[in-house]
Short mmCIF file of C-alpha atoms in Angstrom, two decimals:
data_model
loop_
_atom_site.label_atom_id
_atom_site.label_comp_id
_atom_site.label_asym_id
_atom_site.label_seq_id
_atom_site.Cartn_x
_atom_site.Cartn_y
_atom_site.Cartn_z
CA MET G 243 8.87 6.16 33.13
CA SER G 244 7.07 4.13 30.49
CA ASN G 245 9.19 1.82 28.19
CA HIS G 246 7.45 3.95 25.12
CA SER G 247 9.18 7.22 27.01
CA LEU G 248 12.66 5.53 26.40
CA MET G 249 12.29 5.00 22.74
CA GLU G 250 14.49 6.64 20.41
CA SER G 251 13.02 9.36 17.99
CA VAL G 252 12.94 8.66 14.06
CA LYS G 253 15.96 10.64 12.85
CA LEU G 254 16.01 13.64 10.54
CA ILE G 255 18.68 13.51 7.88
CA ASP G 256 19.16 16.79 5.70
CA VAL G 257 20.49 15.93 2.10
CA SER G 258 18.88 19.20 0.69
CA ASP G 259 22.31 20.11 -0.43
CA GLY G 260 23.02 17.37 -2.15
CA ALA G 261 22.38 13.77 -3.58
CA ALA G 262 20.75 11.34 -1.21
CA SER G 263 23.47 8.87 -1.70
CA GLY G 264 25.98 11.02 -0.10
CA HIS G 265 24.71 10.79 3.70
CA VAL G 266 25.60 6.93 3.44
CA ARG G 267 29.14 8.02 4.40
CA GLN G 268 27.67 9.05 7.68
CA ARG G 269 25.31 6.24 7.89
CA GLU G 270 27.14 3.45 6.72
CA ALA G 271 26.53 1.18 9.52
CA GLU G 272 22.89 1.72 9.37
CA ALA G 273 22.78 1.30 6.03
CA LEU G 274 24.79 -2.01 6.22
CA ALA G 275 22.13 -3.31 8.81
CA VAL G 276 19.40 -2.57 6.28
CA ARG G 277 21.41 -4.80 3.78
CA ASP G 278 21.85 -7.35 6.46
CA ALA G 279 18.22 -7.40 7.61
CA CYS G 280 16.94 -7.82 4.08
CA LEU G 281 19.37 -10.58 2.70
CA GLY G 282 19.36 -12.14 5.84
CA TRP G 283 15.98 -12.85 5.68
CA LEU G 284 16.14 -14.30 2.14
CA PRO G 285 16.99 -17.70 1.23
CA LEU G 286 20.53 -17.95 0.16
CA GLY G 287 20.46 -14.16 0.30
CA GLY G 288 24.45 -13.52 -0.14
CA LEU G 289 24.39 -15.85 -3.28
CA LEU G 290 21.12 -14.37 -4.52
CA ALA G 291 22.74 -10.79 -4.11
CA ARG G 292 25.98 -11.94 -6.26
CA LEU G 293 23.82 -13.42 -9.21
CA ALA G 294 21.29 -10.58 -9.23
CA ASP G 295 23.18 -7.45 -8.78
CA PRO G 296 24.25 -7.39 -12.47
CA ILE G 297 21.07 -8.08 -13.69
CA VAL G 298 19.45 -5.43 -11.61
CA ARG G 299 22.20 -2.84 -12.58
CA GLY G 300 21.77 -3.46 -16.23
CA TRP G 301 17.89 -3.08 -15.72
CA MET G 302 18.41 0.13 -13.93
CA LYS G 303 20.39 1.62 -16.75
CA ARG G 304 18.02 0.56 -19.49
CA SER G 305 15.03 2.03 -17.49
CA GLY G 306 16.24 5.36 -18.02
CA THR G 307 16.14 6.44 -14.30
CA ALA G 308 18.18 9.42 -13.62
CA TYR G 309 19.32 7.69 -9.94
CA THR G 310 21.50 5.13 -11.29
CA ALA G 311 24.63 6.98 -10.49
CA GLU G 312 23.28 7.20 -6.71
CA ILE G 313 22.50 3.61 -6.48
CA ASP G 314 26.01 2.86 -7.73
CA SER G 315 27.71 5.49 -5.45
CA VAL G 316 25.93 3.52 -2.30
CA ALA G 317 27.31 0.15 -3.54
CA ARG G 318 30.83 1.55 -4.04
CA THR G 319 30.54 3.09 -0.56
CA LEU G 320 29.30 -0.01 1.36
CA LYS G 321 31.44 -2.39 -0.54
CA LYS G 322 28.99 -5.33 -0.18
CA PRO G 323 26.97 -7.37 -2.93
CA GLY G 324 23.22 -6.93 -2.79
CA ILE G 325 22.73 -3.10 -3.01
CA TRP G 326 21.87 -3.41 -6.41
CA LEU G 327 19.17 -6.45 -5.72
CA LEU G 328 17.63 -4.41 -2.89
CA HIS G 329 16.77 -1.52 -5.05
CA GLY G 330 15.18 -3.82 -7.46
CA ALA G 331 13.15 -5.77 -4.82
CA TYR G 332 9.36 -5.37 -4.54
CA LEU G 333 8.14 -7.40 -1.73
CA PHE G 334 5.85 -5.34 0.34
CA GLY G 335 2.37 -5.08 1.66
CA CYS G 336 0.69 -1.87 2.63
CA THR G 337 -2.61 -0.47 4.05
CA ALA G 338 -3.34 3.30 2.84
CA LEU G 339 -6.36 5.69 3.46
CA ALA G 340 -6.68 9.23 2.26
CA ASP G 341 -9.67 11.44 3.58
CA ASP G 342 -10.52 14.94 4.21
CA THR G 343 -9.91 16.34 7.58
CA ALA G 344 -10.23 19.71 9.34
CA GLN G 345 -6.64 20.60 8.44
CA GLY G 346 -6.87 19.27 4.95
CA PRO G 347 -6.52 15.84 3.16
CA ARG G 348 -4.41 13.72 5.00
CA LEU G 349 -2.78 10.34 4.20
CA ARG G 350 -2.36 7.53 6.48
CA ARG G 351 -0.28 4.41 5.64
CA THR G 352 1.39 1.29 7.03
CA LEU G 353 3.98 -0.68 5.03
CA ASP G 354 4.36 -4.34 5.90
CA TRP G 355 7.75 -6.16 5.06
CA PRO G 356 8.86 -9.41 6.32
CA PHE G 357 12.35 -8.15 6.97
CA PRO G 358 13.11 -7.87 10.87
CA GLY G 359 15.10 -4.72 11.97
CA LEU G 360 13.63 -2.01 9.33
CA GLY G 361 11.26 -0.66 12.00
CA ARG G 362 14.20 0.44 14.01
CA LEU G 363 16.06 1.80 11.09
CA VAL G 364 13.65 3.92 9.56
CA GLU G 365 14.72 7.77 8.98
CA VAL G 366 13.42 10.93 7.64
CA ARG G 367 15.33 12.50 5.02
CA ARG G 368 14.82 16.17 4.10
CA HIS G 369 15.40 16.51 0.03
CA ARG G 370 15.34 19.61 -2.09
CA GLY G 371 14.37 19.40 -5.63
CA ALA G 372 13.50 21.93 -8.40
CA ALA G 373 10.01 22.19 -7.36
CA GLY G 374 10.75 22.53 -3.55
CA GLU G 375 11.69 20.54 -0.47
CA PHE G 376 10.09 17.41 0.64
CA LEU G 377 10.42 14.85 3.51
CA ASN G 378 10.90 11.31 2.58
CA VAL G 379 10.23 8.22 4.87
CA THR G 380 12.81 5.61 4.16
CA TRP G 381 15.93 3.85 5.16
CA PRO G 382 19.56 4.41 4.98
CA GLY G 383 20.90 3.70 1.51
CA PHE G 384 17.62 3.53 -0.45
CA VAL G 385 17.66 6.02 -3.45
CA GLY G 386 13.61 5.75 -4.09
CA VAL G 387 10.79 7.21 -2.53
CA LEU G 388 7.83 5.05 -1.20
CA THR G 389 6.15 7.59 0.95
CA ALA G 390 6.81 11.30 1.49
CA VAL G 391 5.23 14.83 1.81
CA ALA G 392 6.08 18.15 -0.24
CA PRO G 393 4.51 20.82 2.33
CA GLY G 394 2.15 22.95 0.52
CA ARG G 395 2.11 20.54 -2.71
CA PHE G 396 0.97 17.17 -1.84
CA ALA G 397 1.76 13.97 -0.20
CA ALA G 398 1.89 10.45 -1.73
CA SER G 399 2.76 6.75 -1.19
CA ILE G 400 3.43 3.30 -2.98
CA ASN G 401 1.56 0.14 -2.64
CA GLN G 402 2.29 -2.87 -4.35
CA ALA G 403 -0.07 -4.10 -6.96
CA PRO G 404 -1.26 -7.65 -7.39
CA MET G 405 0.83 -9.93 -9.62
CA ARG G 406 -0.26 -11.31 -12.70
CA ARG G 407 -1.17 -15.19 -12.62
CA ARG G 408 -0.42 -17.51 -15.24
CA TRP G 409 -1.61 -20.64 -14.00
CA ARG G 410 -4.73 -21.23 -11.55
CA THR G 411 -2.82 -24.34 -9.76
CA PRO G 412 -1.10 -23.50 -6.21
CA VAL G 413 1.67 -25.70 -7.48
CA LEU G 414 3.13 -23.20 -9.93
CA LEU G 415 2.84 -20.19 -7.78
CA TRP G 416 6.22 -20.04 -7.29
CA LEU G 417 6.89 -19.77 -11.04
CA ASP G 418 4.38 -16.94 -11.21
CA TYR G 419 6.62 -15.02 -8.78
CA VAL G 420 9.79 -15.72 -10.87
CA LEU G 421 8.32 -14.51 -14.25
CA ASN G 422 6.75 -11.67 -12.51
CA ALA G 423 10.08 -10.31 -11.22
CA LEU G 424 11.47 -11.21 -14.58
CA ALA G 425 9.05 -9.43 -16.54
CA GLY G 426 9.90 -5.96 -14.87
CA LEU G 427 13.64 -6.44 -15.12
CA ARG G 428 13.33 -6.98 -18.95
CA SER G 429 11.40 -3.72 -19.47
CA SER G 430 13.56 -1.04 -21.04
CA GLY G 431 12.63 2.78 -20.92
CA ARG G 432 10.17 2.40 -18.09
CA LEU G 433 11.07 3.82 -14.50
CA PRO G 434 10.93 1.87 -11.58
CA PRO G 435 7.69 3.20 -9.64
CA GLU G 436 9.83 4.29 -6.59
CA HIS G 437 12.15 6.19 -8.73
CA LEU G 438 9.29 7.62 -10.79
CA LEU G 439 7.65 8.89 -7.24
CA ARG G 440 10.77 10.61 -6.43
CA HIS G 441 10.97 12.43 -9.72
CA VAL G 442 7.49 13.68 -9.16
CA PHE G 443 8.24 15.28 -5.61
CA GLU G 444 11.49 16.97 -7.26
CA THR G 445 9.80 18.17 -10.08
CA CYS G 446 6.06 18.57 -9.83
CA ALA G 447 4.90 21.69 -8.30
CA SER G 448 1.28 20.92 -7.56
CA PHE G 449 -1.32 18.36 -7.17
CA ASP G 450 -2.34 18.39 -10.74
CA GLU G 451 1.16 17.91 -12.19
CA ALA G 452 1.90 15.24 -9.87
CA GLN G 453 -1.38 13.24 -10.92
CA HIS G 454 -0.63 13.99 -14.74
CA LEU G 455 3.01 12.42 -14.28
CA LEU G 456 1.83 9.54 -12.01
CA GLU G 457 -1.19 8.60 -14.53
CA THR G 458 1.00 8.82 -17.50
CA ALA G 459 4.74 7.99 -17.04
CA PRO G 460 5.62 4.32 -18.27
CA VAL G 461 6.50 2.14 -15.23
CA ALA G 462 8.23 -1.05 -15.14
CA ARG G 463 5.85 -3.17 -13.47
CA PRO G 464 2.20 -2.57 -11.66
CA VAL G 465 1.82 -0.15 -8.89
CA LEU G 466 -0.71 1.35 -6.62
CA PHE G 467 -0.37 5.30 -5.95
CA LEU G 468 -2.14 7.45 -3.42
CA LEU G 469 -2.05 10.97 -3.98
CA VAL G 470 -3.13 13.93 -1.48
CA GLY G 471 -3.30 17.57 -2.24
CA THR G 472 -3.75 20.61 -0.02
CA LYS G 473 -7.39 21.34 -1.01
CA PRO G 474 -10.63 19.41 0.03
CA GLY G 475 -11.20 16.87 -2.15
CA GLU G 476 -7.68 16.45 -3.61
CA ARG G 477 -7.42 12.73 -2.81
CA ILE G 478 -6.84 9.95 -5.48
CA VAL G 479 -5.90 6.24 -5.91
CA ILE G 480 -4.22 5.71 -9.11
CA GLU G 481 -4.03 1.87 -10.22
CA ARG G 482 -1.26 1.37 -12.68
CA GLU G 483 -0.35 -1.29 -15.22
CA GLU G 484 2.99 -0.46 -17.12
CA THR G 485 1.46 1.98 -19.90
CA SER G 486 -2.05 2.59 -18.61
CA ALA G 487 -4.11 3.98 -15.63
CA ARG G 488 -7.16 3.95 -13.70
CA THR G 489 -7.62 6.81 -11.35
CA TYR G 490 -10.44 6.96 -8.53
CA ARG G 491 -11.45 9.88 -6.48
CA ASP G 492 -14.11 8.37 -4.06
CA ASP G 493 -13.15 5.57 -1.38
CA THR G 494 -9.77 6.23 -1.14
CA VAL G 495 -8.81 3.25 0.94
CA PHE G 496 -6.96 0.48 -0.24
CA ALA G 497 -4.50 -2.60 0.38
CA ASN G 498 -2.73 -4.69 -2.20
CA ASP G 499 -5.24 -5.43 -4.79
CA TRP G 500 -7.23 -3.62 -7.44
CA ARG G 501 -10.54 -2.27 -6.75
CA GLU G 502 -12.25 -4.34 -9.65
CA ARG G 503 -10.77 -8.01 -8.86
CA HIS G 504 -10.03 -10.25 -11.91
CA PRO G 505 -8.78 -13.81 -11.89
CA THR G 506 -5.87 -13.34 -13.86
CA TRP G 507 -4.56 -11.05 -10.86
CA ARG G 508 -3.17 -12.40 -7.47
CA PRO G 509 -3.25 -9.89 -4.51
CA ARG G 510 -0.33 -9.39 -2.44
CA ALA G 511 -0.84 -9.86 1.43
CA CYS G 512 1.23 -9.61 4.75
CA GLY G 513 -0.33 -11.37 7.73
CA SER G 514 -2.93 -14.15 8.02
CA GLY G 515 -5.14 -15.78 5.63
CA GLU G 516 -5.65 -16.16 2.06
CA PRO G 517 -4.42 -12.85 -0.12
CA VAL G 518 -8.25 -12.08 -1.07
CA GLU G 519 -9.74 -12.05 2.33
CA ASN G 520 -6.83 -10.38 3.77
CA ASN G 521 -6.75 -7.23 1.74
CA ILE G 522 -10.50 -7.24 2.20
CA ARG G 523 -10.05 -7.19 6.04
CA ARG G 524 -7.28 -4.64 6.14
CA ARG G 525 -9.29 -2.24 3.53
CA THR G 526 -12.60 -2.75 5.55
CA ALA G 527 -10.94 -2.14 8.80
CA LEU G 528 -9.21 1.10 7.90
CA ALA G 529 -12.01 2.65 5.93
CA ALA G 530 -14.44 2.06 9.34
CA TRP G 531 -11.79 3.89 11.48
CA SER G 532 -13.70 7.32 12.81
CA GLY G 533 -10.94 9.26 14.23
CA ARG G 534 -10.32 11.04 10.99
CA ASP G 535 -9.14 14.36 13.08
CA ALA G 536 -7.09 12.61 15.45
CA ASP G 537 -3.08 13.04 15.56
CA ASP G 538 -2.00 9.57 16.80
CA PHE G 539 -1.84 6.19 15.77
CA ASP G 540 -5.05 4.86 17.12
CA TRP G 541 -5.94 3.50 13.55
CA VAL G 542 -2.85 1.12 13.55
CA THR G 543 -4.40 -1.98 15.01
CA ALA G 544 -5.10 -5.47 13.72
CA PRO G 545 -5.66 -6.27 10.84
CA VAL G 546 -4.19 -3.21 9.62
CA LEU G 547 -1.40 -3.99 12.03
CA ASN G 548 0.43 -7.49 11.75
CA ALA G 549 3.55 -9.15 12.22
CA CYS G 550 5.10 -7.88 8.82
CA THR G 551 4.20 -4.25 10.00
CA ARG G 552 7.27 -1.99 10.25
CA LEU G 553 6.31 1.38 9.36
CA SER G 554 2.92 3.76 10.20
CA VAL G 555 2.92 7.36 8.66
CA GLU G 556 0.51 10.21 8.78
CA MET G 557 1.01 13.24 6.53
CA CYS G 558 -1.06 16.60 5.75
CA PRO G 559 0.80 18.61 3.01
CA ALA G 560 -1.72 21.38 3.94
CA THR G 561 0.03 21.87 7.38
CA GLY G 562 3.36 20.29 6.52
CA GLN G 563 3.00 17.82 9.05
CA LEU G 564 4.54 14.32 9.02
CA THR G 565 4.34 11.63 11.90
CA VAL G 566 6.27 8.49 11.66
CA ALA G 567 6.82 5.46 14.02
CA GLY G 568 8.67 2.38 13.40
CA TRP G 569 7.43 -1.33 14.59
CA GLU G 570 8.97 -5.05 14.86
CA ALA G 571 7.29 -8.41 15.16
CA ASP G 572 6.28 -9.41 18.81
CA SER G 573 4.08 -12.43 19.45
CA GLY G 574 2.07 -12.83 16.20
CA SER G 575 1.64 -9.21 15.55
CA ALA G 576 3.83 -5.98 16.05
CA THR G 577 4.96 -3.46 18.43
CA ARG G 578 6.13 0.04 18.15
CA VAL G 579 9.86 0.29 18.71
CA THR G 580 10.46 4.04 18.11
CA ALA G 581 8.85 7.19 19.69
CA ILE G 582 5.86 8.70 17.55
CA SER G 583 7.73 11.14 15.97
CA THR G 584 6.64 14.37 14.31
CA PHE G 585 8.24 16.59 11.92
CA GLN G 586 6.78 20.09 10.80
CA GLN G 587 8.01 21.65 7.71
CA ALA G 588 7.02 25.36 6.48
CA VAL G 589 4.35 25.31 4.00
CA GLN G 590 5.56 27.23 1.01
CA LYS G 591 2.85 28.74 -1.78
CA THR G 592 3.56 26.88 -5.12
CA ARG G 593 1.90 28.00 -8.47
CA SER G 594 -1.26 25.73 -9.43
CA SER G 595 -1.05 23.82 -12.92
CA GLY G 596 -3.53 26.37 -14.35
CA GLN G 597 -1.30 28.93 -14.09
#
């Protein structure tokens, strides 16, 4: 028997009968493991958690998000500092592709995070909102949505956008990181992108409705959205700054940079090499992959796969299929640590935005 056959499957958690925070009471040990994995990686993580929690809590309340009470419930259940900080963190890289297949538009993505352990702790939650059910690929205790599919409606994911550069000298790069983080925390009336995406899945009945909201709702910080629907050609990249959007319908593959590069923005990156070249390598490799109708993860290879890769996902809203695997660092890259887990959700017909 191979080691892969002994791997545990990704768990499916049904929270369709209530708030997502309620499941933390049943998944408390796993939620604490997520917290410890993230804070343990950060320098002085415990001290940072105590200092940052009140700041992030205040920002969330000013943002107007509907999910502040859920985060508060998670924090009170876990009784550890850092829950608010982790909901304000934005430290991930990604590579994502949307294309048309025989089954319908499909979204494929990896999520790269430096925190060890997240590959083993990934879970899928079944939610129910006003517009219908959706499957959310996430972690215990996390309230937002980074990757999800609403069968019969759409699928979407978030990539971290590049950060603003105020100085060209590498010596001041650390200050750019600090100022970019503070700029988001000073905003008011603008949603965290991961909360906007959850709101979209809960309330939007169609691809067109989701596109409109993702393009127009003010966001607290720049973000990249990838959105696919159920019909041929329903696949777009949305580049968002706080109050503006650029939408692309062609070449729907990207990493962590704007399509039109600018020297005042620095791409995010996980893996080796300079950020600009790193992003080009990942995007080019995924764009060149030829197995578009395959149902496996053959596309998850270097440089798309790297030491920080924690998650790979395939989603097809036309069929309601979601496939997930967790990854962990091993000898400079990453190896799969969960079974390739497929979830099939019934596809329900929804009204179009023109009706």
